[in-house]
Amino acid sequence: MSTSNVELPAWIEVVLIPVLNICLALFFAGLIIFAIGESPLEAVSIMLNGAFGYDEGVGYTLYYTTNFIFTGLAVAIAFHARLFNIGGEGQAYIGGLGVGLVFLLLDGYLPTILLLPIGIIAAALFGAAWAFIPAWLQAYRGSHIVITTIMFNFIASAVMVYLLVNVLIRPGSMSPETREFSQSTWMPFMHEMLAVVGIDVTRTPLNLSFILALVCCLLVWIYIWKTRWGYALRTAGQSEAAAVYAGIKPKRIIIITMCISGALAGMVAVNEVMGVHHRVILNFTAGYGFTGIAVALMGRNHPVGIILASLLFGVLYQGGAELAFEMPKITREMVVAIQGLIILFSGALALMLRPAMVKIWLAIKPAQAVAQHG
Amino acid sequence: MKLTTRLLRTGLAATASLVLAASATAADIEPAVVFDMGGKFDKSFNQGVYDGVERFKNETGLKYREFEVTNEAQREQALRRMAQRGADPVLGIGFAQAPALEKVAKEFPDVRFAIIDMVVDLPNVRSIVFKEHEGSFLVGALAALASESGKVGFVGGMDIPLIRRFACGYEQGAKHVNPDADVIQNMTGTTPAAWNDPGRGGELTKSQFERGVDVVYAAAGGTGVGVYQAAKDAGKLAIGVDSNQNYLHPGTMLTSMLKRVDVAAYNVFMDAKNDEFTAGIQVLGLAEEGVGWALDEHNESMITGEMKAKVDELSEMIKSGDITVHDYTSDNTCKVAG
């Protein structure tokens, strides 16, 4: 019996199945931890306590979450146009180049109030530019976007290494990185902003970019579901022929969508370069672009889902670090394996439980479900 | 829940600082090490440190805390957590940890810090840097002496100034003993994956062999394993790096350029234990035996008396200052004299 076209109530689809998937993943992760002779329950409690138990942990969790929201949104918006943007990593990296270039030129001359928007725009523009080329190749030359965006990740990394080692490096520095930007370019840290209103929290990398990420979620939601452009984007994604028939130009959609996607990925540089490091360093993207794919899949390409999935990954990153810190037997490779299990169950195997759910649902509420189906 | 954890932590921190105050005289220290991205089992740089701190543990019976970072933000986080938990001294590995260590060392002026491969100029930090160019100069000379074709190769990891410092010293050494020597250089890649890509290292080495190279020097972390294997397969010579890697393929491993990070790490912990810890910059070159070349039972048959005499002579000349090996990172250019 085919169950894929039976409709399930939203609460099963978006709440119950993901939660069950995570429970399954945690169960298998627990088996691994048990096998190496540590207590799974203790591990979970260390992980959760590390992520939420005290203000520093919360700060780090939300700092990671910020990156994942940006890259998750980037993948999701492209996905609605049936474009698979694997290039978030490179777009974020080049976004950092944009931030670096404008700040190296301007940071001594302009006030913070101007520098921050300029930095954000530079990150978005450079990220968008890096996505534009594969988009153009896809639209007008038919080069598959998956292949070209992957290759552009490597090109981005080669360009950045060349520039940081030879051109932008701080003279006399051992480390390939630019000089530190002046303080006027720094995204305000959350602990600084809270201190102004009298709330005292530990210093963490969490900064204003987190708010920016949430605003981006709202904007993406409005764009995709509440505007004509979003309608055109979704139509082109569902059926190119229908789009053409409706007077929508799919080539333009590809290019515009990929540029927005690249701009969102470029925002990672706002969090990392403007918010935390205050200089351009090698590999500040640290795989966030790739993780964005899993985030978007898990979040079902919806901004709300992406916020939740990003939070989950933030917990995995911060709680995972804590786990490696507290339990010497759990190495960082083990933490990656646990994270991998969770991605496997809630991303790749997301629909594994669905057929069973459908059967149970039909057994409980046959009349209503059949009516919906029919 | 949250409040109690915080109270508990504050309590811990307070206890820790009391313990810290006492530890200045007591022998029981709680040292910590933060490994960098390569991980403690990279068969090279980080593993050298691991060997050093393990030796400390075995000799003194004192345990140490450790952490391996997996992304940029974790460096600062890990160093701070170590200091908060009362670890002292805290050892950071690799130049990339310098900005994070500088920040954290300022926050914890009573905790002793140390960093390898970079200078952090603070009163509570010991900075240990090595003159890799001097050691590379010697193995470059050895390579040119052993080469029959007059062409020697270099395979670097990621193209960063540190590796160019190795390459530049090597080239100077080779050209010092044979002004006509050809030095062919390749870098493995532009991402951190270049530190652990033996396949690509092997391919680069083979292509260098095809161009006439018969001795190759790898400064590429885990990638080097592929370089040495390619040399063994082709019956050519290879030179190891950081740790003594002569044992990997006796007969085709000409020598290894030693960088004694193990000794440096061991000394940081041991000095702290014996209350002899000093802050400041330690520059370890040939004269300080911080770098050198490896001669053991695995390669003694390949090093002729003549070669050894020549390299020993060069070594003495560098120590006495008669030869100055140019350091790439001093001006970001490679000047090869002669």
XYZ file of C-alpha atoms in Angstrom:
712
model
C 0.000 0.000 0.000
C 1.403 3.360 -0.918
C 1.329 5.727 1.996
C 3.241 8.637 0.596
C 0.191 10.530 -0.582
C -1.884 10.085 2.556
C -2.146 13.367 4.358
C -1.298 13.433 8.019
C -2.325 16.175 10.423
C 0.270 18.910 10.720
C 1.136 18.111 14.320
C 2.200 14.588 13.358
C 4.079 15.775 10.310
C 6.019 18.646 11.860
C 6.207 17.744 15.545
C 5.769 14.061 16.268
C 7.846 12.545 13.453
C 10.872 14.862 13.941
C 10.796 14.310 17.698
C 10.621 10.526 17.258
C 13.500 10.718 14.793
C 15.650 12.591 17.283
C 14.751 10.101 20.001
C 15.810 7.228 17.738
C 19.070 8.978 16.943
C 19.750 9.606 20.623
C 19.010 5.963 21.342
C 21.653 4.780 18.882
C 24.092 7.449 20.053
C 23.448 6.181 23.566
C 24.368 2.661 22.490
C 27.719 3.927 21.199
C 28.413 5.814 24.411
C 27.404 2.749 26.426
C 29.734 0.603 24.318
C 32.762 2.690 25.238
C 31.877 2.435 28.870
C 30.344 5.786 29.720
C 26.846 6.474 30.957
C 24.536 7.619 28.144
C 22.230 9.447 30.526
C 25.104 11.346 32.027
C 26.343 12.193 28.521
C 22.967 13.586 27.523
C 22.711 15.601 30.706
C 26.229 17.018 30.147
C 25.284 17.890 26.610
C 22.046 19.636 27.540
C 23.553 21.321 30.559
C 26.474 22.452 28.407
C 24.088 23.932 25.872
C 21.440 25.482 28.134
C 22.498 25.067 31.744
C 24.317 28.383 32.216
C 24.528 31.688 30.406
C 27.879 31.062 28.706
C 26.589 27.810 27.211
C 23.424 29.491 25.984
C 25.528 32.229 24.374
C 27.666 29.763 22.460
C 24.642 27.691 21.441
C 22.898 30.737 19.992
C 26.112 31.911 18.345
C 26.340 28.628 16.412
C 22.600 28.794 15.767
C 23.082 32.163 14.043
C 25.426 30.661 11.459
C 23.115 27.737 10.809
C 20.086 29.982 10.341
C 21.898 31.951 7.641
C 23.159 28.932 5.715
C 19.930 27.002 6.279
C 17.886 29.854 4.811
C 20.311 30.068 1.885
C 19.771 26.409 1.016
C 16.022 26.575 1.643
C 15.240 29.531 -0.602
C 17.151 27.966 -3.467
C 15.394 24.699 -2.794
C 11.975 26.287 -3.313
C 13.098 27.025 -6.871
C 14.368 23.415 -7.112
C 17.959 24.613 -7.067
C 20.390 22.744 -4.861
C 22.893 25.300 -3.624
C 25.854 23.352 -2.231
C 28.004 26.458 -2.431
C 27.069 28.104 0.866
C 30.535 27.471 2.192
C 32.241 29.366 -0.610
C 29.636 32.140 -0.661
C 30.108 32.688 3.070
C 33.876 32.706 2.630
C 33.746 35.305 -0.145
C 31.229 37.281 1.922
C 34.015 37.521 4.486
C 36.302 38.867 1.792
C 33.746 41.602 1.072
C 33.582 42.562 4.749
C 37.356 42.510 4.979
C 37.936 44.676 1.936
C 35.511 47.450 2.895
C 36.676 47.509 6.496
C 40.367 47.535 5.618
C 39.641 50.549 3.411
C 37.112 52.416 5.527
C 37.373 51.484 9.176
C 39.363 54.552 10.146
C 37.092 57.040 8.462
C 33.461 56.268 9.150
C 31.379 55.984 12.326
C 29.937 52.681 13.540
C 26.424 53.626 12.525
C 27.539 53.670 8.865
C 30.143 50.904 9.039
C 27.804 48.196 10.299
C 25.276 48.484 7.438
C 28.108 48.811 4.914
C 29.695 45.628 6.258
C 26.405 43.742 6.124
C 25.747 44.917 2.576
C 29.286 44.006 1.519
C 28.895 40.498 2.942
C 25.583 40.069 1.123
C 26.840 41.503 -2.164
C 30.007 39.429 -2.276
C 28.115 36.267 -1.318
C 25.532 37.034 -3.989
C 28.232 37.694 -6.589
C 29.818 34.342 -5.839
C 26.459 32.628 -6.358
C 25.685 34.658 -9.471
C 28.277 32.913 -11.642
C 27.006 29.346 -11.105
C 23.458 30.705 -11.445
C 24.253 32.302 -14.795
C 25.968 29.113 -15.960
C 22.894 27.106 -14.938
C 20.418 29.482 -16.539
C 22.150 30.176 -19.824
C 24.605 27.297 -20.310
C 22.849 24.436 -18.560
C 25.838 23.636 -16.313
C 24.369 21.809 -13.344
C 24.280 24.044 -10.299
C 25.254 21.262 -7.907
C 28.519 20.693 -9.731
C 29.371 24.349 -10.252
C 28.585 25.438 -6.695
C 30.730 22.607 -5.301
C 33.568 23.673 -7.550
C 33.120 27.294 -6.547
C 33.717 26.280 -2.927
C 37.192 25.138 -3.897
C 37.826 28.216 -5.984
C 36.729 30.417 -3.075
C 39.086 28.649 -0.727
C 41.983 28.954 -3.189
C 41.277 32.659 -3.736
C 41.115 33.312 0.003
C 44.346 31.450 0.727
C 46.106 33.346 -2.044
C 44.836 36.726 -0.829
C 45.430 36.070 2.860
C 48.908 34.631 2.363
C 50.146 37.098 -0.219
C 48.080 40.259 -0.288
C 45.958 40.955 2.772
C 48.251 39.432 5.388
C 49.272 41.665 8.267
C 52.943 42.367 7.563
C 55.251 40.306 9.738
C 52.457 38.031 10.818
C 52.987 34.309 10.987
C 49.340 33.612 10.681
C 47.554 34.225 7.374
C 45.041 36.801 8.519
C 44.333 40.486 8.027
C 44.990 43.097 10.675
C 42.283 43.534 13.284
C 39.618 46.040 12.222
C 39.104 49.076 14.408
C 36.566 48.695 17.168
C 34.101 50.902 15.302
C 33.314 47.990 12.942
C 32.516 45.400 15.582
C 29.008 44.004 15.747
C 27.915 44.726 19.336
C 28.213 41.646 21.538
C 25.090 40.467 23.274
C 26.799 40.643 26.668
C 27.696 44.288 25.990
C 24.171 45.170 24.919
C 22.631 43.411 27.928
C 25.106 45.156 30.216
C 23.728 48.495 29.018
C 20.264 47.585 30.278
C 21.724 46.262 33.495
C 21.726 42.517 32.838
C 25.054 40.917 33.584
C 25.964 37.845 31.511
C 29.234 36.076 30.771
C 31.030 37.156 27.611
C 30.346 34.889 24.645
C 30.684 35.271 20.861
C 26.933 35.847 20.608
C 26.323 39.220 18.955
C 23.730 41.329 17.202
C 23.919 39.044 14.141
C 21.545 36.697 15.933
C 18.792 39.317 15.709
C 19.746 39.894 12.089
C 19.335 36.155 11.451
C 15.838 36.196 12.931
C 14.941 39.223 10.809
C 16.226 37.354 7.748
C 13.912 34.448 8.638
C 10.950 36.797 8.646
C 11.992 38.439 5.381
C 12.506 35.087 3.673
C 9.093 33.921 4.841
C 7.453 37.091 3.486
C 9.402 36.829 0.254
C 8.556 33.204 -0.476
C 4.914 33.125 0.590
C 3.647 36.686 0.556
C 5.054 38.312 -2.573
C 4.596 37.953 -6.318
C 8.318 37.191 -6.645
C 7.981 34.343 -4.172
C 4.999 33.026 -6.086
C 7.005 33.126 -9.307
C 9.901 31.415 -7.572
C 7.738 28.578 -6.277
C 5.972 28.194 -9.607
C 9.247 27.958 -11.496
C 10.411 25.403 -8.961
C 7.271 23.265 -9.264
C 7.085 23.260 -13.034
C 9.199 25.209 -15.439
C 6.752 24.710 -18.301
C 3.841 26.021 -16.243
C 5.937 28.990 -15.211
C 6.740 29.881 -18.796
C 3.062 29.517 -19.655
C 2.206 31.919 -16.844
C 4.631 34.481 -18.181
C 7.368 33.821 -15.635
C 10.957 33.777 -16.912
C 12.677 30.766 -15.262
C 16.163 31.983 -16.189
C 15.612 35.222 -14.278
C 14.202 33.284 -11.345
C 17.297 31.089 -11.212
C 19.602 34.083 -11.133
C 17.612 36.154 -8.630
C 17.037 33.205 -6.317
C 20.669 32.147 -6.319
C 21.786 35.721 -5.636
C 19.488 35.911 -2.607
C 20.705 32.501 -1.523
C 24.338 33.601 -1.864
C 23.619 36.832 0.014
C 22.116 34.871 2.915
C 25.123 32.546 3.014
C 27.391 35.592 2.900
C 25.766 36.768 6.144
C 27.762 34.106 7.981
C 30.621 36.551 7.549
C 28.653 39.166 9.484
C 28.484 36.844 12.457
C 32.016 35.487 12.167
C 34.111 38.343 10.762
C 32.224 41.406 12.034
C 30.922 39.787 15.181
C 33.577 37.482 16.542
C 37.025 37.526 14.940
C 37.152 41.163 13.820
C 39.594 40.192 11.124
C 39.491 37.890 8.118
C 41.039 34.547 8.992
C 41.406 31.292 7.087
C 38.472 28.875 7.204
C 36.234 30.941 9.437
C 33.352 29.189 7.680
C 34.289 25.893 9.361
C 31.749 23.806 7.448
C 28.696 25.901 8.374
C 27.781 26.125 4.675
C 27.567 22.371 4.353
C 25.727 21.931 7.619
C 23.185 24.423 6.265
C 22.043 21.721 3.836
C 21.164 19.406 6.711
C 19.539 22.284 8.578
C 17.310 23.136 5.605
C 16.356 19.488 5.070
C 15.521 19.024 8.684
C 13.630 22.300 8.854
C 11.565 21.315 5.801
C 12.749 24.494 4.066
C 10.516 26.633 6.254
C 11.980 29.533 8.293
C 10.392 28.309 11.525
C 11.671 24.793 10.931
C 15.093 26.227 10.120
C 15.234 28.157 13.391
C 14.422 24.961 15.296
C 16.866 22.841 13.301
C 19.559 25.499 13.723
C 18.951 25.477 17.435
C 19.329 21.713 17.467
C 22.641 21.963 15.622
C 23.737 24.762 17.939
C 23.041 22.443 20.863
C 24.961 19.635 19.166
C 27.976 21.864 18.533
C 28.109 23.509 21.955
C 26.911 20.488 23.946
C 29.245 18.285 21.911
C 32.243 20.433 22.778
C 31.220 20.258 26.405
C 30.952 16.481 26.164
C 34.481 16.184 24.771
C 35.619 18.479 27.552
C 33.982 16.618 30.438
C 34.326 13.014 29.298
C 37.898 12.376 28.189
C 36.859 9.013 26.705
C 34.556 10.753 24.256
C 36.850 12.152 21.612
C 35.879 14.792 19.138
C 35.496 12.095 16.469
C 32.901 10.442 18.678
C 31.038 13.745 18.936
C 31.016 13.991 15.138
C 29.616 10.448 14.966
C 26.795 11.366 17.361
C 26.032 14.494 15.345
C 26.093 12.368 12.193
C 23.532 9.948 13.645
C 21.161 12.781 14.407
C 21.544 14.165 10.891
C 21.045 10.689 9.456
C 17.826 10.054 11.339
C 16.241 13.447 11.024
C 17.502 14.332 7.567
C 18.192 11.341 5.377
C 15.796 8.952 7.117
C 13.223 11.630 7.884
C 10.449 9.734 6.141
C 11.373 6.297 7.492
C 8.756 6.401 10.219
C 6.075 7.951 8.051
C 4.491 4.804 6.600
C 4.084 3.361 10.090
C 2.627 6.659 11.277
C 0.161 6.633 8.407
C -1.006 3.125 9.299
C -1.447 4.038 12.936
C -3.249 7.225 11.977
C -5.575 5.443 9.605
C -6.351 2.866 12.257
C -7.210 5.522 14.811
C -9.081 7.988 12.624
C -10.091 6.139 9.485
C -13.104 8.208 8.509
C -11.497 11.595 8.760
C -8.257 10.574 7.036
C -10.041 8.867 4.163
C -12.250 11.880 3.766
C -9.183 14.103 3.566
C -7.587 11.766 1.092
C -10.641 11.470 -1.044
C 18.715 24.857 38.469
C 20.456 27.556 36.551
C 21.179 29.537 39.665
C 22.580 26.562 41.524
C 24.870 25.683 38.647
C 26.139 29.216 38.602
C 26.669 29.240 42.325
C 28.404 25.923 42.085
C 30.632 27.211 39.356
C 31.460 30.371 41.258
C 32.292 28.193 44.198
C 34.493 26.020 42.053
C 36.237 29.040 40.629
C 36.835 30.420 44.101
C 38.235 27.094 45.283
C 40.293 26.913 42.146
C 41.875 30.280 42.763
C 42.681 29.237 46.323
C 44.279 26.063 45.041
C 46.070 28.179 42.481
C 47.516 30.438 45.138
C 48.767 27.389 46.980
C 50.099 25.715 43.857
C 52.855 28.259 43.504
C 54.731 26.298 46.111
C 53.053 22.905 46.087
C 54.115 20.347 43.515
C 50.605 19.379 42.512
C 49.727 21.341 39.444
C 46.862 20.708 37.098
C 48.255 21.401 33.645
C 46.132 21.596 30.521
C 46.797 21.450 26.820
C 44.582 22.633 23.954
C 45.474 20.835 20.730
C 44.679 22.477 17.454
C 42.668 21.330 14.426
C 45.114 18.634 13.329
C 44.247 16.627 16.420
C 46.614 14.970 18.839
C 47.257 11.990 16.572
C 48.405 13.821 13.448
C 51.728 11.892 13.449
C 53.464 15.221 13.341
C 53.144 18.548 15.113
C 50.290 17.996 17.580
C 51.421 14.466 18.238
C 54.860 15.772 19.171
C 53.184 17.825 21.881
C 51.111 14.818 22.916
C 54.312 12.758 23.323
C 55.794 15.497 25.459
C 52.842 15.854 27.814
C 52.442 12.067 28.027
C 56.075 11.817 29.095
C 55.338 14.389 31.786
C 52.354 12.353 32.938
C 54.311 9.126 33.081
C 57.237 10.652 34.927
C 55.297 12.647 37.483
C 52.029 10.738 37.734
C 50.184 14.037 37.356
C 47.190 14.084 35.050
C 46.522 16.826 32.589
C 43.367 18.176 30.990
C 43.156 18.215 27.229
C 40.909 19.430 24.444
C 41.052 19.171 20.654
C 39.427 22.109 18.897
C 37.217 21.549 15.876
C 36.364 25.111 14.864
C 37.692 28.624 15.192
C 35.431 29.726 18.032
C 36.340 26.785 20.241
C 39.922 27.925 20.749
C 38.989 30.815 22.994
C 36.219 28.814 24.629
C 38.499 25.901 25.459
C 41.342 28.051 26.781
C 38.933 30.007 28.975
C 37.256 26.878 30.298
C 40.646 25.431 31.209
C 41.572 28.574 33.120
C 38.147 28.728 34.806
C 38.481 25.149 35.949
C 41.702 26.013 37.677
C 44.104 24.481 35.198
C 47.622 25.909 35.396
C 49.674 26.113 33.258
C 47.557 26.174 30.110
C 49.404 25.288 26.919
C 48.053 26.378 23.530
C 49.342 24.671 20.419
C 49.888 26.399 17.093
C 50.025 29.952 15.810
C 46.277 30.045 15.203
C 45.591 30.045 18.946
C 47.511 33.265 19.550
C 44.618 35.789 19.373
C 42.442 33.601 21.604
C 45.246 32.946 24.063
C 46.103 36.633 24.260
C 42.521 37.477 25.160
C 42.184 34.744 27.771
C 45.625 35.337 29.297
C 44.649 38.954 29.942
C 41.468 37.811 31.712
C 43.376 35.418 33.954
C 46.586 37.235 34.890
C 47.326 34.733 37.686
C 47.233 31.695 35.430
C 50.378 30.722 33.567
C 49.994 30.223 29.829
C 52.306 28.996 27.113
C 51.999 28.924 23.357
C 54.010 27.107 20.719
C 54.777 28.603 17.284
C 53.727 32.170 18.020
C 54.591 35.079 20.277
C 52.078 36.462 22.752
C 53.769 39.231 24.672
C 52.201 39.170 28.140
C 53.761 38.824 31.600
C 52.060 35.468 32.253
C 52.732 33.851 28.874
C 55.697 31.834 27.701
C 55.987 31.911 23.909
C 58.015 29.222 22.213
C 58.968 29.614 18.577
C 61.291 27.506 16.488
C 63.800 28.358 13.786
C 62.458 25.802 11.343
C 64.490 27.457 8.589
C 67.740 26.418 10.289
C 66.759 22.780 10.535
C 65.392 22.860 7.003
C 68.669 24.387 5.826
C 70.573 21.361 7.107
C 68.260 18.781 5.549
C 68.325 20.830 2.319
C 72.100 20.542 2.322
C 71.814 16.808 2.990
C 69.310 16.458 0.163
C 71.612 18.205 -2.295
C 74.563 16.081 -1.140
C 72.594 12.862 -1.580
C 71.023 13.862 -4.891
C 72.584 12.510 -8.055
C 70.405 14.483 -10.462
C 70.966 17.817 -8.765
C 67.230 18.223 -8.430
C 65.548 18.109 -5.044
C 61.871 18.425 -4.226
C 59.716 19.988 -1.520
C 56.097 19.105 -0.752
C 54.353 21.498 1.611
C 50.952 21.162 3.257
C 48.816 24.239 3.096
C 50.362 27.304 1.499
C 50.910 29.470 4.582
C 53.923 31.506 5.739
C 55.019 28.848 8.221
C 55.455 26.265 5.474
C 57.176 28.767 3.216
C 59.667 29.210 6.037
C 60.447 25.487 5.822
C 60.662 25.652 2.029
C 62.880 28.714 2.013
C 65.359 27.253 4.505
C 65.473 24.017 2.537
C 66.180 25.823 -0.704
C 68.940 27.861 0.877
C 70.575 24.725 2.272
C 70.424 22.884 -1.034
C 71.851 25.818 -2.962
C 74.548 26.369 -0.366
C 76.216 23.024 -1.069
C 75.285 22.941 -4.757
C 74.663 26.396 -6.277
C 73.280 24.743 -9.422
C 70.736 22.666 -7.543
C 67.166 22.832 -8.776
C 64.556 22.996 -6.021
C 61.070 22.038 -7.182
C 58.298 23.033 -4.784
C 54.654 22.042 -4.546
C 52.008 22.842 -1.972
C 49.347 20.203 -1.426
C 46.330 22.462 -1.227
C 44.549 25.511 0.039
C 42.230 24.024 2.658
C 43.113 22.390 5.974
C 42.511 19.078 4.224
C 45.984 19.622 2.771
C 47.426 18.559 6.137
C 45.947 15.120 5.769
C 45.883 14.138 2.119
C 48.436 11.361 1.594
C 46.979 10.488 -1.815
C 47.612 13.907 -3.233
C 50.987 14.090 -1.507
C 51.964 10.863 -3.259
C 50.824 12.144 -6.658
C 52.757 15.401 -6.273
C 55.840 13.432 -5.300
C 55.541 11.142 -8.323
C 55.273 14.109 -10.664
C 58.365 15.616 -9.051
C 60.209 12.340 -9.604
C 59.206 12.449 -13.255
C 60.828 15.851 -13.480
C 64.110 14.388 -12.256
C 63.881 14.920 -8.513
C 65.495 12.177 -6.467
C 65.229 13.538 -2.915
C 61.997 14.989 -1.561
C 61.268 16.806 1.719
C 57.740 16.882 3.059
C 56.492 19.517 5.514
C 52.849 18.612 5.292
C 51.624 16.859 8.449
C 49.742 13.653 7.639
C 50.150 14.228 3.903
C 53.821 13.372 4.333
C 52.945 9.695 4.783
C 51.949 9.571 1.092
C 55.138 11.371 0.095
C 57.334 8.842 1.908
C 55.396 5.937 0.440
C 55.803 7.320 -3.077
C 59.548 7.673 -2.499
C 59.753 4.100 -1.253
C 57.797 2.810 -4.259
C 60.036 4.696 -6.677
C 63.257 3.844 -4.841
C 64.036 7.519 -4.238
C 64.807 9.321 -1.011
C 62.506 11.228 1.307
C 63.008 13.487 4.324
C 60.586 13.526 7.255
C 59.525 16.430 9.415
C 58.784 17.530 13.022
C 59.056 14.103 14.656
C 61.745 11.557 13.787
C 60.047 9.664 10.964
C 63.128 7.687 9.830
C 61.604 4.456 11.095
C 58.679 4.656 8.654
C 60.644 3.340 5.662
C 64.234 2.434 6.594
C 66.332 2.559 3.459
C 64.537 5.385 1.696
C 64.105 7.841 4.560
C 67.258 9.926 4.227
C 66.657 11.783 7.497
C 64.060 13.844 9.360
C 64.041 17.515 10.258
C 63.383 17.545 13.972
C 61.342 20.203 15.674
C 61.332 19.413 19.349
C 57.806 20.498 20.275
C 57.728 17.516 22.615
C 60.598 18.929 24.643
C 59.043 22.385 24.627
C 55.689 21.073 25.859
C 57.341 18.840 28.462
C 59.410 21.766 29.740
C 56.370 24.008 30.127
C 54.667 21.477 32.402
C 57.872 20.457 34.206
C 58.988 24.038 34.860
C 55.560 24.848 36.245
C 55.736 21.822 38.504
C 59.209 22.723 39.748
C 58.201 26.330 40.165
C 60.714 27.355 37.527
C 58.222 28.626 34.988
C 59.360 31.767 33.238
C 57.312 33.918 30.943
C 58.792 35.504 27.855
C 59.916 34.453 24.418
C 61.972 31.342 23.785
C 63.412 31.083 20.306
C 64.663 27.580 19.761
C 67.086 27.058 16.903
C 70.035 24.802 16.240
C 72.071 26.316 19.057
C 69.302 25.561 21.566
C 68.767 22.088 20.058
C 65.175 23.038 19.355
C 65.611 21.946 15.740
C 68.008 19.512 14.125
C 68.277 16.479 11.894
C 67.802 12.853 12.815
C 70.568 10.267 12.583
C 69.714 6.825 13.923
C 70.043 3.125 13.077
C 67.479 3.448 10.303
C 69.415 5.883 8.162
C 73.065 5.661 9.248
C 73.911 3.507 6.236
C 72.739 6.265 3.860
C 74.607 9.127 5.502
C 78.261 8.899 4.462
C 81.011 10.211 6.711
C 81.591 12.967 4.211
C 77.942 14.084 4.303
C 77.856 14.021 8.079
C 81.065 16.042 8.297
C 79.712 18.644 5.907
C 76.379 19.006 7.693
C 78.050 19.143 11.090
C 80.288 21.887 9.749
C 77.279 23.836 8.424
C 75.520 23.327 11.716
C 78.473 24.804 13.607
C 78.615 27.734 11.202
C 74.922 28.493 11.762
C 75.338 28.238 15.522
C 78.320 30.587 15.485
C 76.564 33.005 13.176
C 78.931 32.541 10.198
C 75.907 31.518 8.146
C 72.630 33.353 8.629
C 69.681 31.447 7.300
C 67.100 33.842 5.977
C 63.724 33.551 7.677
C 60.853 33.827 5.193
C 58.461 35.244 7.762
C 60.809 38.122 8.690
C 59.925 39.936 5.484
C 57.659 37.486 3.621
C 60.178 36.948 0.841
C 62.656 34.173 0.220
C 66.170 35.399 -0.485
C 68.525 32.641 -1.488
C 72.172 33.591 -1.305
C 74.706 31.881 -3.568
